[in-house]
Amino acid sequence: MYSSNSKNLNISLSINDEERSVVVRPANTLLSVIREGLGLTGTKPGCYNGDCGACTVDVDGVPIKSCLMLAVEGVGKKITTIEGLRNTPVQKSFVEHFAFQCGYCTPGFIINCNALIQKHPNAKDEIIEEWLESNICRCTGYKEIEEAIKSVITAKSEEQL
Amino acid sequence: MDILGKSIIRKEALDKATGKAKYTADDLSVSMLHAKMNISPYAHARITHIDTSEAWKLSGVRAILAGEQFPLTGEEIRDRPPIAYDRVRYCGEVVAVIVADSPAIAKSASNLIKVTYEPLPVVNSPSEAYKINAPLVHENINSYHREKGVYPEANTNIANRTKIRKGNMELGWRKSEIVVEANFSFSPSDHAAMETRCAIAEIREDETVIITSSSQSPFMIKKLMHTYFDIDIGKVIVNTPLVGGAYGGKASVQLELIAYLASKAVNGRKVKVLNSREEDLITSPVHIGLDATIKLGCTKDGVLQAAEILYLFDGGAYSDKAVDISRAGAVDCTGPYRINNIWCDALCMYTNHPYAAPFRGFGHSEVTFAFERTMDILGNKMKMDPLLLRSTNAILSGDTTPTQVLVNKSNVGNVSECISRLKKIINWDEGKIEKVSDTKVRAKGICCTWKNSTIDPHAGSGVTLTFNPDGSMNLISGVVEIGTATKSVLAQMLADKMKMDIHKIYVQMEVNTLSTPEHWKTVSSRGTFMAGRALLSAADDVIYQLKKLAACILRCSNEDLEVGFGRVFLRDNPELYLNIKDICYGYKYPNGNAVGGQIIGKGHYIQRHITYFDQDTGRGNPGPEWTVAAQGVVVELDRSDYTYKIIRAITVVDIGKILNEKAALGQVMGGMSMGLSFAGRETFIFDQQGKIINPQLRTYRPLRFGEHPQYDVEFVQTPVIDGPYGARSVGEHGLIGMPAALANSLSLAAGVELNQLPLIPELIWKTKEGVTHDTI
């Protein structure tokens, strides 16, 4: 593999509740290892410098842009990609509210929203805005995404009552 | 079966929500090589030397393409080398391509290539390009091969001129009691689809070229590969999986050519080219810019009499699709109004900017911004209410369009109805402007829009339908799923025709040009119209075949039978029927004899009575119908610092017939969002040398969550007779009027005419205070 002055490392990552062993360059981002090393292509590259949020993954409950994190930093952490989410209220709500069109930004938005409702089950508008402004969607007018996340929050609040 | 109009969830929704949806770059084959591009830092320069020796020293470098003359490419005029030769004409142009074992090696090798440039004078805007004695971007335009109906002008930077000459201008000006004239301009910007463009190519031993591309035009790639490289057209196979946003930007063919050349350089091995975000913004084609001058006259009652228009489109360094975009701008050069005397020249100008791709609206949001601003300026001058001015002039049956098409109730939607609905929704009668605090005002801006398509006169679409042994159906169409849910809407139409459960209809999302019937290109909001017509024809074909076979078995005539609910049954006695599943692969009699056979439905559509445009007058029929809309924006401007918030955005659009309500709303709101983003903040910033200083999403910043206004969308439904179920196009129309409506609202709020984009606070401040310098 490329690079003469850095040694490849064999690391183990906890991804979607599985321990995965993978060989990485120290310079590899988590994004490149998730996709090219582990074949989890649900995580999407969009800018490689943290501007667009398409590659967002969940690291220990915090949404992280995987293009801004080295793969070696992921050792010992619990990582969840879109493939690790099945039948979640957020996913269902995105589908029902037409909260995506081309679907490319969707994994990042869903990971972000899912982490948001875990941390802030009763999130107010300002919190939602603060969290979701990190991701760009170019197809929708964001209204559908707003409706999707708010309906999950409302449903959760009603459950609590 | 009441499925039309319902918000059926798109067929690929679950894949998209679970990360299983596959896009072009998700092909990660180990055998694949990777190409990276070395791009020009100069907007205009001669390449005097390319030294690749250091790059070759990296282990894993398999090929370097540089300094080689490849066939010229370009859709209207073949003026573009796929990899620059001798000279670069825009900042970001591809100068060399490196093929290596990994993207990292290819990138490192690219950094080691030393290119020596000799800068040349830069043409930094279409107005500069138009000046006499401007430096020429291309010296010998007439030596290039060009398509029919393209008119470059020798020894100028004019790649094409479209003329509209309607009526008698002298008469028009004589009847005009009030006349205004204004100039408008904005620089190129971008589509910024979240999926950056990607192409993968390999060449088989028998010279079959297999391309996978994030494209709106897989069938055009096939044709162009044949045209440019003289490859047998049957030996080009193009695959297109799901596409991660396109908006016109992926209708252009560029990376596919580079991937092919790269593969050829490594004996046909599979090579992937994936744009970085920076390359996707400036190396690949962009959203066109425009400089415009409009003179408009009307009577004192506000009846429009004459329009004289000059559109200078910033086609960039190569003409490619910009020729068509400038032509489309001419075709609908005014708003949807009755204007008997029109003179318009729409020019596609060469500049040293990135070249233009189609952008959602295809020239229409651009000219609408200029024209609808002029309408407000005219209204201001004569103190006429802007909505009244528009409804006074709204185009009606019996009027003609700028290219002299006679309007009837079918081919153009109902402008007046859109205006009157907008008037109500935006609470027009409560006032256009109000003070909300010491410094803040709230203001309303409106505009009207229209758009037809200007695609190839013979463009068409095909659909095939097959059955599964359980009677469920497979729907295969050449439409690319770029996010519009068109193929899911086709499934709705099929469910309606066959009176069957939509869940029993399986849709092939991917396109493969070997097995998928052609859809010309997934552009121009014509997916539902053209593929819809093809689908209805294919469904009729299936129904005919089912009835024919059943008539034989049931011993009756075709005419006595109906198809639906999984059966072919007697119309007057539905109890006598055959299950479709028992005949769709032939019918077997109890003794083993069989008749019929696999039922395969086919249908196609080709545009009818579309013409080229007359070179001298522009007379001609561009497309099957115009969708019209009335749009509005409500802003709150802080007059102390010129910051503003978009409170509401409104669209009333005549959609003909709602086929999937939420999908249609999504198209319209998404278009509005993109239009507001383009109008309010998006632009490339060129320095004096034509270098782009903001090729990243943090400096080129689209609208983000929380910055979106309240959207209000309403549909008018005036059917177009030729459309499937009367449906008109709607994919682009939410966008078209947003720049004009936003500019009109802010001009009112600021009390000054704002004739440039994007409408950032600094622009409003500069215009209002009359400052020419950048800072205080």
Coordinates of C-alpha atoms in Angstrom, one line a residue, chain B residues 178-703:
Chain B
I178 CA -44.2 54.6 -20.6
V179 CA -40.8 53.1 -21.3
V180 CA -38.2 51.7 -18.9
E181 CA -34.8 50.2 -19.5
A182 CA -32.5 48.4 -17.1
N183 CA -29.4 46.2 -16.9
F184 CA -29.0 43.0 -14.9
S185 CA -26.1 40.7 -14.2
F186 CA -25.0 37.7 -12.2
S187 CA -21.9 35.4 -12.4
P188 CA -22.0 31.6 -12.8
S189 CA -22.8 29.5 -9.8
D190 CA -23.3 25.8 -9.4
H191 CA -25.7 22.8 -9.0
A192 CA -23.7 21.5 -6.0
A193 CA -25.4 18.1 -6.0
M194 CA -24.5 16.2 -2.9
E195 CA -23.2 13.3 -4.9
T196 CA -20.1 14.5 -6.8
R197 CA -20.0 13.3 -10.4
C198 CA -18.4 9.9 -11.0
A199 CA -17.7 7.8 -14.0
I200 CA -16.3 4.3 -14.4
A201 CA -15.1 2.9 -17.7
E202 CA -13.7 -0.4 -18.9
I203 CA -13.0 -1.8 -22.4
R204 CA -13.6 -5.5 -23.0
E205 CA -11.4 -7.5 -25.3
D206 CA -13.9 -7.2 -28.2
E207 CA -13.7 -3.4 -27.7
T208 CA -17.1 -3.1 -26.0
V209 CA -16.9 0.0 -23.8
I210 CA -18.8 -0.3 -20.6
I211 CA -19.4 2.9 -18.7
T212 CA -21.1 3.4 -15.4
S213 CA -22.0 7.0 -14.7
S214 CA -23.9 9.3 -12.4
S215 CA -25.7 10.8 -15.4
Q216 CA -29.0 12.2 -16.5
S217 CA -28.1 11.2 -20.1
P218 CA -26.9 7.5 -20.4
F219 CA -28.3 7.2 -23.9
M220 CA -26.6 10.5 -24.9
I221 CA -23.3 9.2 -23.5
K222 CA -23.6 6.3 -25.9
K223 CA -24.3 8.5 -28.9
L224 CA -21.5 10.9 -28.1
M225 CA -18.9 8.2 -27.5
H226 CA -19.7 7.0 -31.0
T227 CA -19.6 10.6 -32.4
Y228 CA -16.4 11.6 -30.7
F229 CA -14.3 8.5 -30.8
D230 CA -15.9 6.6 -33.7
I231 CA -16.7 3.6 -31.5
D232 CA -19.5 1.3 -32.9
I233 CA -22.6 2.6 -31.1
G234 CA -23.7 -0.9 -30.2
K235 CA -20.4 -1.4 -28.5
V236 CA -21.0 1.3 -26.0
I237 CA -23.0 0.2 -22.9
V238 CA -23.9 2.7 -20.3
N239 CA -25.1 1.9 -16.8
T240 CA -26.7 4.4 -14.5
P241 CA -27.6 3.4 -11.0
L242 CA -29.4 5.9 -8.7
V243 CA -28.2 9.4 -9.1
G244 CA -27.5 11.6 -6.0
G245 CA -28.9 14.8 -7.2
A246 CA -28.5 16.3 -10.7
Y247 CA -30.5 19.5 -11.4
G248 CA -29.2 19.6 -14.9
G249 CA -25.6 19.4 -14.0
K250 CA -25.4 15.7 -14.8
A251 CA -26.9 16.1 -18.2
S252 CA -23.5 17.2 -19.6
V253 CA -21.1 14.5 -20.7
Q254 CA -17.5 15.0 -19.4
L255 CA -16.0 12.6 -16.9
E256 CA -17.3 9.6 -19.0
L257 CA -14.9 10.7 -21.8
I258 CA -12.0 11.0 -19.4
A259 CA -12.7 7.6 -17.8
Y260 CA -12.8 6.1 -21.3
L261 CA -9.5 7.7 -22.3
A262 CA -8.0 6.6 -19.0
S263 CA -9.2 3.0 -19.4
K264 CA -7.8 3.0 -22.9
A265 CA -4.4 4.0 -21.6
V266 CA -4.3 1.0 -19.3
N267 CA -5.4 -1.7 -21.8
G268 CA -9.1 -1.4 -21.0
R269 CA -8.8 -2.0 -17.2
K270 CA -11.6 -0.6 -15.2
V271 CA -10.9 3.0 -14.1
K272 CA -12.9 5.2 -11.8
V273 CA -12.9 9.0 -11.9
L274 CA -14.6 10.5 -8.9
N275 CA -14.8 14.3 -8.6
S276 CA -13.6 15.9 -5.4
R277 CA -16.0 18.6 -4.3
E278 CA -13.7 21.3 -5.6
E279 CA -13.6 19.6 -9.0
D280 CA -17.3 19.1 -9.0
L281 CA -17.8 22.8 -8.4
I282 CA -15.4 24.2 -11.0
T283 CA -13.9 21.5 -13.3
S284 CA -17.2 20.0 -14.2
P285 CA -19.7 22.3 -15.9
V286 CA -21.5 25.0 -13.9
H287 CA -24.7 27.0 -13.7
I288 CA -24.7 29.7 -16.4
G289 CA -24.3 33.4 -15.6
L290 CA -26.0 36.3 -17.5
D291 CA -25.7 39.9 -18.3
A292 CA -29.0 41.4 -19.6
T293 CA -30.4 44.6 -20.9
I294 CA -34.2 45.0 -21.2
K295 CA -36.3 47.8 -22.5
L296 CA -40.0 47.6 -22.0
G297 CA -42.9 49.8 -23.0
C298 CA -46.6 49.9 -22.2
T299 CA -49.6 52.2 -22.6
K300 CA -50.7 54.3 -19.6
D301 CA -53.2 51.6 -18.8
G302 CA -50.3 49.1 -18.4
V303 CA -50.9 47.2 -21.6
L304 CA -47.4 45.9 -22.8
Q305 CA -46.5 47.1 -26.3
A306 CA -42.9 46.4 -26.9
A307 CA -39.9 44.5 -25.4
E308 CA -36.3 44.8 -26.6
I309 CA -34.0 42.4 -25.0
L310 CA -30.3 41.6 -25.1
Y311 CA -29.2 38.4 -23.2
L312 CA -25.5 37.8 -23.0
F313 CA -25.2 34.3 -21.5
D314 CA -21.9 33.4 -19.8
G315 CA -21.4 30.1 -21.7
G316 CA -17.8 29.9 -20.3
A317 CA -14.8 28.5 -22.1
Y318 CA -16.6 25.9 -24.2
S319 CA -20.1 26.1 -25.7
D320 CA -21.4 22.5 -25.0
K321 CA -25.0 22.9 -23.7
A322 CA -24.8 26.7 -23.2
V323 CA -25.8 27.2 -26.8
D324 CA -29.1 25.4 -26.1
I325 CA -29.6 27.2 -22.8
S326 CA -29.2 30.6 -24.5
R327 CA -31.7 29.5 -27.1
A328 CA -34.2 28.4 -24.5
G329 CA -33.7 31.8 -22.9
A330 CA -34.8 33.4 -26.2
V331 CA -37.8 31.1 -26.7
D332 CA -39.3 32.3 -23.4
C333 CA -37.5 35.6 -23.4
T334 CA -40.5 37.5 -21.7
G335 CA -42.8 36.5 -19.0
P336 CA -46.1 34.7 -19.8
Y337 CA -47.6 37.9 -21.3
R338 CA -49.3 39.1 -24.5
I339 CA -46.6 41.2 -26.2
N340 CA -47.1 41.8 -29.8
N341 CA -43.8 43.4 -30.6
I342 CA -40.6 41.6 -29.4
W343 CA -37.0 42.0 -30.4
C344 CA -34.6 39.7 -28.6
D345 CA -31.0 38.7 -29.2
A346 CA -29.8 35.9 -26.9
L347 CA -26.1 35.3 -27.3
C348 CA -24.1 32.4 -26.0
M349 CA -20.8 34.1 -25.1
Y350 CA -17.4 32.5 -24.7
T351 CA -15.6 33.7 -21.6
N352 CA -12.7 32.3 -19.5
H353 CA -15.1 30.9 -16.9
P354 CA -16.0 27.3 -16.3
Y355 CA -18.4 26.2 -19.1
A356 CA -22.1 25.8 -18.5
A357 CA -24.3 22.8 -18.0
P358 CA -28.1 22.9 -17.9
F359 CA -29.4 24.1 -14.6
R360 CA -32.9 23.4 -13.3
G361 CA -35.0 25.8 -15.3
F362 CA -32.7 25.8 -18.3
G363 CA -32.2 29.5 -18.8
H364 CA -35.6 30.4 -17.5
S365 CA -34.9 31.5 -13.9
E366 CA -32.1 33.6 -15.4
V367 CA -34.2 35.5 -17.9
T368 CA -37.2 35.6 -15.6
F369 CA -35.1 37.4 -13.0
A370 CA -34.2 40.1 -15.6
F371 CA -37.6 40.3 -17.2
E372 CA -39.7 40.2 -14.0
R373 CA -37.5 42.8 -12.4
T374 CA -38.2 45.1 -15.4
M375 CA -41.9 44.5 -15.0
D376 CA -41.7 45.8 -11.4
I377 CA -39.5 48.8 -12.5
L378 CA -42.2 49.6 -15.1
G379 CA -45.0 49.2 -12.6
N380 CA -43.1 51.6 -10.2
K381 CA -42.7 54.2 -12.9
M382 CA -46.3 54.3 -13.8
K383 CA -47.5 53.6 -10.2
M384 CA -49.4 50.5 -11.2
D385 CA -49.9 47.6 -8.8
P386 CA -47.4 44.9 -9.9
L387 CA -50.0 42.1 -9.7
L388 CA -52.5 44.1 -11.7
L389 CA -49.8 44.9 -14.3
R390 CA -49.3 41.2 -14.7
S391 CA -52.9 40.1 -14.7
T392 CA -53.6 42.9 -17.3
N393 CA -51.1 41.3 -19.6
A394 CA -51.5 37.6 -18.8
I395 CA -51.2 35.5 -21.9
L396 CA -54.5 33.9 -23.2
S397 CA -55.8 31.6 -25.9
G398 CA -55.4 33.3 -29.3
D399 CA -52.2 35.2 -28.3
T400 CA -48.8 34.1 -29.6
T401 CA -45.6 33.4 -27.8
P402 CA -42.3 35.0 -28.6
T403 CA -41.6 32.3 -31.2
Q404 CA -45.1 32.8 -32.6
V405 CA -46.8 29.7 -31.3
L406 CA -50.5 30.2 -31.1
V407 CA -51.7 29.7 -27.6
N408 CA -54.8 27.6 -26.8
K409 CA -56.3 26.3 -23.6
S410 CA -54.2 23.2 -23.6
N411 CA -50.7 24.2 -24.6
V412 CA -50.4 27.0 -22.0
G413 CA -51.6 26.8 -18.4
N414 CA -53.9 29.3 -16.8
V415 CA -51.8 32.4 -15.8
S416 CA -54.7 34.5 -14.6
E417 CA -55.9 31.8 -12.2
C418 CA -52.4 31.4 -10.8
I419 CA -52.2 35.2 -10.2
S420 CA -55.6 35.4 -8.5
R421 CA -54.8 32.4 -6.2
L422 CA -51.4 34.0 -5.4
K423 CA -53.1 37.3 -4.6
K424 CA -55.2 35.6 -1.9
I425 CA -52.5 33.4 -0.4
I426 CA -50.0 36.3 0.0
N427 CA -52.7 38.6 1.4
W428 CA -51.9 41.1 -1.3
D429 CA -54.8 43.4 -0.4
E430 CA -53.4 43.9 3.1
G431 CA -50.5 45.9 1.7
K432 CA -47.2 45.2 0.1
I433 CA -44.9 46.7 2.7
E434 CA -45.3 47.2 6.4
K435 CA -43.0 48.5 9.2
V436 CA -42.5 45.8 11.9
S437 CA -40.0 47.6 14.2
D438 CA -37.9 50.8 14.2
T439 CA -35.5 49.3 11.7
K440 CA -37.3 46.4 10.1
V441 CA -39.8 46.3 7.3
R442 CA -41.7 43.4 5.8
A443 CA -42.2 43.4 2.0
K444 CA -43.8 41.2 -0.7
G445 CA -42.5 40.5 -4.1
I446 CA -44.1 38.6 -6.9
C447 CA -43.6 37.4 -10.4
C448 CA -45.1 35.2 -13.1
T449 CA -43.2 32.4 -14.9
W450 CA -43.6 30.0 -17.8
K451 CA -41.5 27.3 -19.3
N452 CA -41.7 24.9 -22.2
S453 CA -39.0 22.4 -23.1
T454 CA -36.6 23.0 -26.0
I455 CA -35.2 19.5 -26.3
D456 CA -34.4 17.7 -29.6
P457 CA -37.5 17.9 -31.8
H458 CA -37.5 14.1 -32.2
A459 CA -36.8 13.3 -28.5
G460 CA -38.8 10.3 -27.2
S461 CA -39.2 7.7 -24.6
G462 CA -39.8 3.9 -24.5
V463 CA -41.2 1.6 -21.9
T464 CA -41.4 -2.2 -21.7
L465 CA -43.6 -4.2 -19.4
T466 CA -43.2 -7.8 -18.5
F467 CA -45.0 -10.2 -16.1
N468 CA -43.9 -12.4 -13.3
P469 CA -45.6 -15.8 -13.1
D470 CA -47.8 -14.6 -10.2
G471 CA -49.2 -11.9 -12.4
S472 CA -47.2 -9.1 -10.9
M473 CA -45.5 -6.8 -13.3
N474 CA -42.1 -5.4 -14.1
L475 CA -41.8 -1.8 -15.4
I476 CA -38.7 -0.8 -17.4
S477 CA -38.1 2.7 -18.5
G478 CA -35.0 4.7 -19.6
V479 CA -35.8 7.5 -17.1
V480 CA -33.0 8.0 -14.6
E481 CA -34.1 8.1 -11.0
I482 CA -32.4 11.4 -10.0
G483 CA -34.7 12.0 -7.1
T484 CA -37.9 13.0 -8.8
A485 CA -39.8 9.8 -8.2
T486 CA -40.8 9.7 -11.8
K487 CA -40.6 5.9 -12.0
S488 CA -42.8 5.5 -9.0
V489 CA -45.3 7.8 -10.7
L490 CA -45.1 5.6 -13.8
A491 CA -46.0 2.7 -11.5
Q492 CA -49.0 4.6 -10.3
M493 CA -50.1 5.1 -13.8
L494 CA -49.7 1.4 -14.5
A495 CA -51.6 0.5 -11.4
D496 CA -54.4 2.7 -12.6
K497 CA -54.4 1.2 -16.1
M498 CA -54.2 -2.4 -15.0
K499 CA -56.5 -1.8 -11.9
M500 CA -53.9 -3.6 -9.8
D501 CA -52.1 -3.2 -6.5
I502 CA -49.1 -0.9 -6.9
H503 CA -47.1 -3.2 -4.6
K504 CA -47.3 -5.8 -7.3
I505 CA -45.5 -3.6 -9.7
Y506 CA -41.7 -3.8 -9.7
V507 CA -39.7 -1.0 -11.1
Q508 CA -36.2 -1.3 -12.5
M509 CA -34.5 1.7 -11.0
E510 CA -31.2 1.3 -12.8
V511 CA -30.7 2.1 -16.5
N512 CA -28.6 -0.2 -18.8
T513 CA -28.6 1.0 -22.3
L514 CA -28.3 -2.5 -23.7
S515 CA -31.6 -3.7 -22.2
T516 CA -33.5 -0.6 -21.2
P517 CA -35.6 1.2 -23.8
E518 CA -34.3 4.7 -24.5
H519 CA -35.5 7.8 -22.7
W520 CA -33.8 10.7 -24.6
K521 CA -32.4 12.3 -21.4
T522 CA -33.9 12.8 -18.0
V523 CA -34.1 16.5 -18.3
S524 CA -36.4 19.4 -19.0
S525 CA -39.1 18.2 -16.6
R526 CA -40.3 15.8 -19.4
G527 CA -39.9 12.5 -17.6
T528 CA -43.5 12.1 -16.6
F529 CA -44.8 13.5 -19.8
M530 CA -42.8 11.5 -22.3
A531 CA -42.2 8.3 -20.3
G532 CA -45.8 8.6 -19.1
R533 CA -47.1 8.6 -22.6
A534 CA -44.9 5.6 -23.4
L535 CA -46.1 3.8 -20.3
L536 CA -49.8 4.3 -21.2
S537 CA -49.1 3.0 -24.7
A538 CA -47.2 -0.1 -23.3
A539 CA -50.1 -0.7 -20.9
D540 CA -52.6 -0.6 -23.8
D541 CA -50.3 -3.1 -25.6
V542 CA -50.4 -5.5 -22.7
I543 CA -54.1 -5.1 -22.3
Y544 CA -54.7 -5.8 -26.0
Q545 CA -52.5 -8.9 -25.9
L546 CA -54.2 -10.2 -22.7
K547 CA -57.7 -9.6 -24.3
K548 CA -56.7 -11.2 -27.6
L549 CA -55.5 -14.4 -25.8
A550 CA -58.4 -14.5 -23.4
A551 CA -60.9 -14.0 -26.3
C552 CA -59.6 -17.1 -27.9
I553 CA -59.8 -19.2 -24.7
L554 CA -63.2 -17.7 -23.6
R555 CA -64.6 -17.9 -27.1
C556 CA -65.6 -14.2 -27.3
S557 CA -64.4 -11.1 -29.0
N558 CA -61.7 -8.8 -27.6
E559 CA -64.3 -6.0 -27.3
D560 CA -66.3 -8.0 -24.8
L561 CA -63.5 -8.2 -22.3
E562 CA -62.0 -5.9 -19.6
V563 CA -58.7 -6.2 -17.8
G564 CA -58.3 -5.5 -14.1
F565 CA -57.9 -6.8 -10.6
G566 CA -55.6 -9.5 -11.8
R567 CA -58.2 -10.8 -14.3
V568 CA -59.4 -10.6 -17.8
F569 CA -63.2 -10.8 -17.5
L570 CA -66.4 -10.5 -19.5
R571 CA -67.7 -7.0 -19.3
D572 CA -71.3 -8.0 -18.8
N573 CA -70.4 -11.0 -16.6
P574 CA -67.3 -10.6 -14.5
E575 CA -67.8 -14.1 -13.1
L576 CA -66.5 -15.4 -16.4
Y577 CA -62.8 -14.6 -16.2
L578 CA -59.2 -15.8 -16.6
N579 CA -56.6 -14.9 -14.0
I580 CA -53.8 -12.9 -15.6
K581 CA -51.2 -15.2 -13.9
D582 CA -52.7 -18.1 -15.8
I583 CA -52.2 -16.6 -19.2
C584 CA -49.3 -14.1 -19.0
Y585 CA -46.9 -16.9 -19.9
G586 CA -49.3 -18.6 -22.3
Y587 CA -52.4 -20.7 -21.4
K588 CA -52.2 -24.4 -20.9
Y589 CA -55.3 -26.5 -21.6
P590 CA -56.0 -29.4 -19.3
N591 CA -54.6 -31.9 -21.9
G592 CA -51.2 -30.1 -22.0
N593 CA -51.8 -28.1 -25.2
A594 CA -50.6 -24.5 -24.9
V595 CA -51.4 -21.2 -26.7
G596 CA -50.2 -17.6 -26.4
G597 CA -46.8 -17.2 -24.8
Q598 CA -45.0 -14.6 -22.7
I599 CA -46.7 -11.3 -22.8
I600 CA -44.3 -8.4 -23.3
G601 CA -45.7 -4.9 -23.6
K602 CA -44.0 -2.1 -25.4
G603 CA -44.8 1.5 -25.8
H604 CA -43.1 4.6 -27.0
Y605 CA -43.6 8.3 -27.4
I606 CA -42.0 10.8 -29.8
Q607 CA -42.5 14.5 -29.7
R608 CA -44.9 15.7 -32.3
H609 CA -44.8 18.8 -34.6
I610 CA -41.8 20.3 -32.8
T611 CA -39.6 22.4 -35.1
Y612 CA -36.2 24.1 -35.3
F613 CA -36.3 27.8 -35.0
D614 CA -36.1 30.2 -38.0
Q615 CA -32.6 31.8 -38.0
D616 CA -33.9 35.3 -38.7
T617 CA -37.1 35.4 -36.6
G618 CA -36.9 32.6 -34.1
R619 CA -40.3 31.4 -35.3
G620 CA -40.8 27.8 -34.3
N621 CA -42.5 25.4 -31.9
P622 CA -40.2 24.5 -29.0
G623 CA -42.2 21.8 -27.1
P624 CA -45.6 20.3 -26.2
E625 CA -46.7 22.7 -23.5
W626 CA -46.0 25.5 -21.1
T627 CA -46.3 25.2 -17.4
V628 CA -47.1 28.5 -15.9
A629 CA -46.9 29.8 -12.3
A630 CA -47.3 32.8 -10.1
Q631 CA -44.8 33.1 -7.3
G632 CA -44.2 35.3 -4.3
V633 CA -41.7 36.0 -1.5
V634 CA -42.2 37.8 1.8
V635 CA -39.0 39.1 3.3
E636 CA -38.2 41.0 6.5
L637 CA -35.3 43.5 5.9
D638 CA -33.4 45.2 8.6
R639 CA -32.7 48.6 7.1
S640 CA -30.0 49.3 9.6
D641 CA -27.6 46.6 8.4
Y642 CA -29.4 45.2 5.3
T643 CA -29.6 41.7 6.7
Y644 CA -32.9 40.0 5.9
K645 CA -34.9 36.9 6.6
I646 CA -37.1 35.1 4.0
I647 CA -40.4 34.7 5.9
R648 CA -42.6 33.0 3.2
A649 CA -42.1 31.6 -0.3
I650 CA -45.3 30.9 -2.3
T651 CA -45.9 29.1 -5.6
V652 CA -49.1 28.6 -7.4
V653 CA -48.4 26.4 -10.4
D654 CA -50.6 25.0 -13.1
I655 CA -49.6 21.4 -13.0
G656 CA -52.3 20.1 -15.3
K657 CA -53.1 17.1 -13.1
I658 CA -51.7 16.0 -9.7
L659 CA -50.3 12.4 -10.0
N660 CA -48.6 12.1 -6.7
E661 CA -49.3 15.0 -4.4
K662 CA -46.4 14.8 -2.0
A663 CA -43.9 14.0 -4.7
A664 CA -45.1 17.0 -6.7
L665 CA -45.0 19.3 -3.6
G666 CA -41.5 18.0 -3.0
Q667 CA -40.4 18.9 -6.5
V668 CA -41.9 22.4 -6.2
M669 CA -40.6 23.2 -2.7
G670 CA -37.2 21.7 -3.6
G671 CA -37.0 23.9 -6.6
M672 CA -38.0 27.0 -4.6
S673 CA -35.3 26.2 -2.0
M674 CA -32.7 25.9 -4.8
G675 CA -34.0 29.1 -6.4
L676 CA -33.8 31.1 -3.2
S677 CA -30.4 29.8 -2.5
F678 CA -29.2 30.7 -6.0
A679 CA -30.8 34.2 -5.7
G680 CA -29.8 34.9 -2.1
R681 CA -26.3 33.6 -1.7
E682 CA -24.8 31.4 -4.4
T683 CA -22.2 32.6 -6.8
F684 CA -18.6 31.9 -7.8
I685 CA -16.3 34.7 -6.9
F686 CA -13.9 35.4 -9.7
D687 CA -10.8 37.5 -9.1
Q688 CA -9.5 39.8 -11.7
Q689 CA -7.6 37.0 -13.4
G690 CA -10.7 34.8 -13.6
K691 CA -9.6 32.5 -10.8
I692 CA -12.4 31.2 -8.6
I693 CA -11.7 31.9 -5.0
N694 CA -14.5 29.9 -3.4
P695 CA -14.6 26.4 -4.7
Q696 CA -15.7 24.8 -1.5
L697 CA -19.1 24.3 0.3
R698 CA -17.9 26.5 3.2
T699 CA -17.2 29.5 1.0
Y700 CA -19.8 28.6 -1.6
R701 CA -22.6 28.1 0.8
P702 CA -26.0 26.7 -0.2
L703 CA -29.1 27.2 2.0

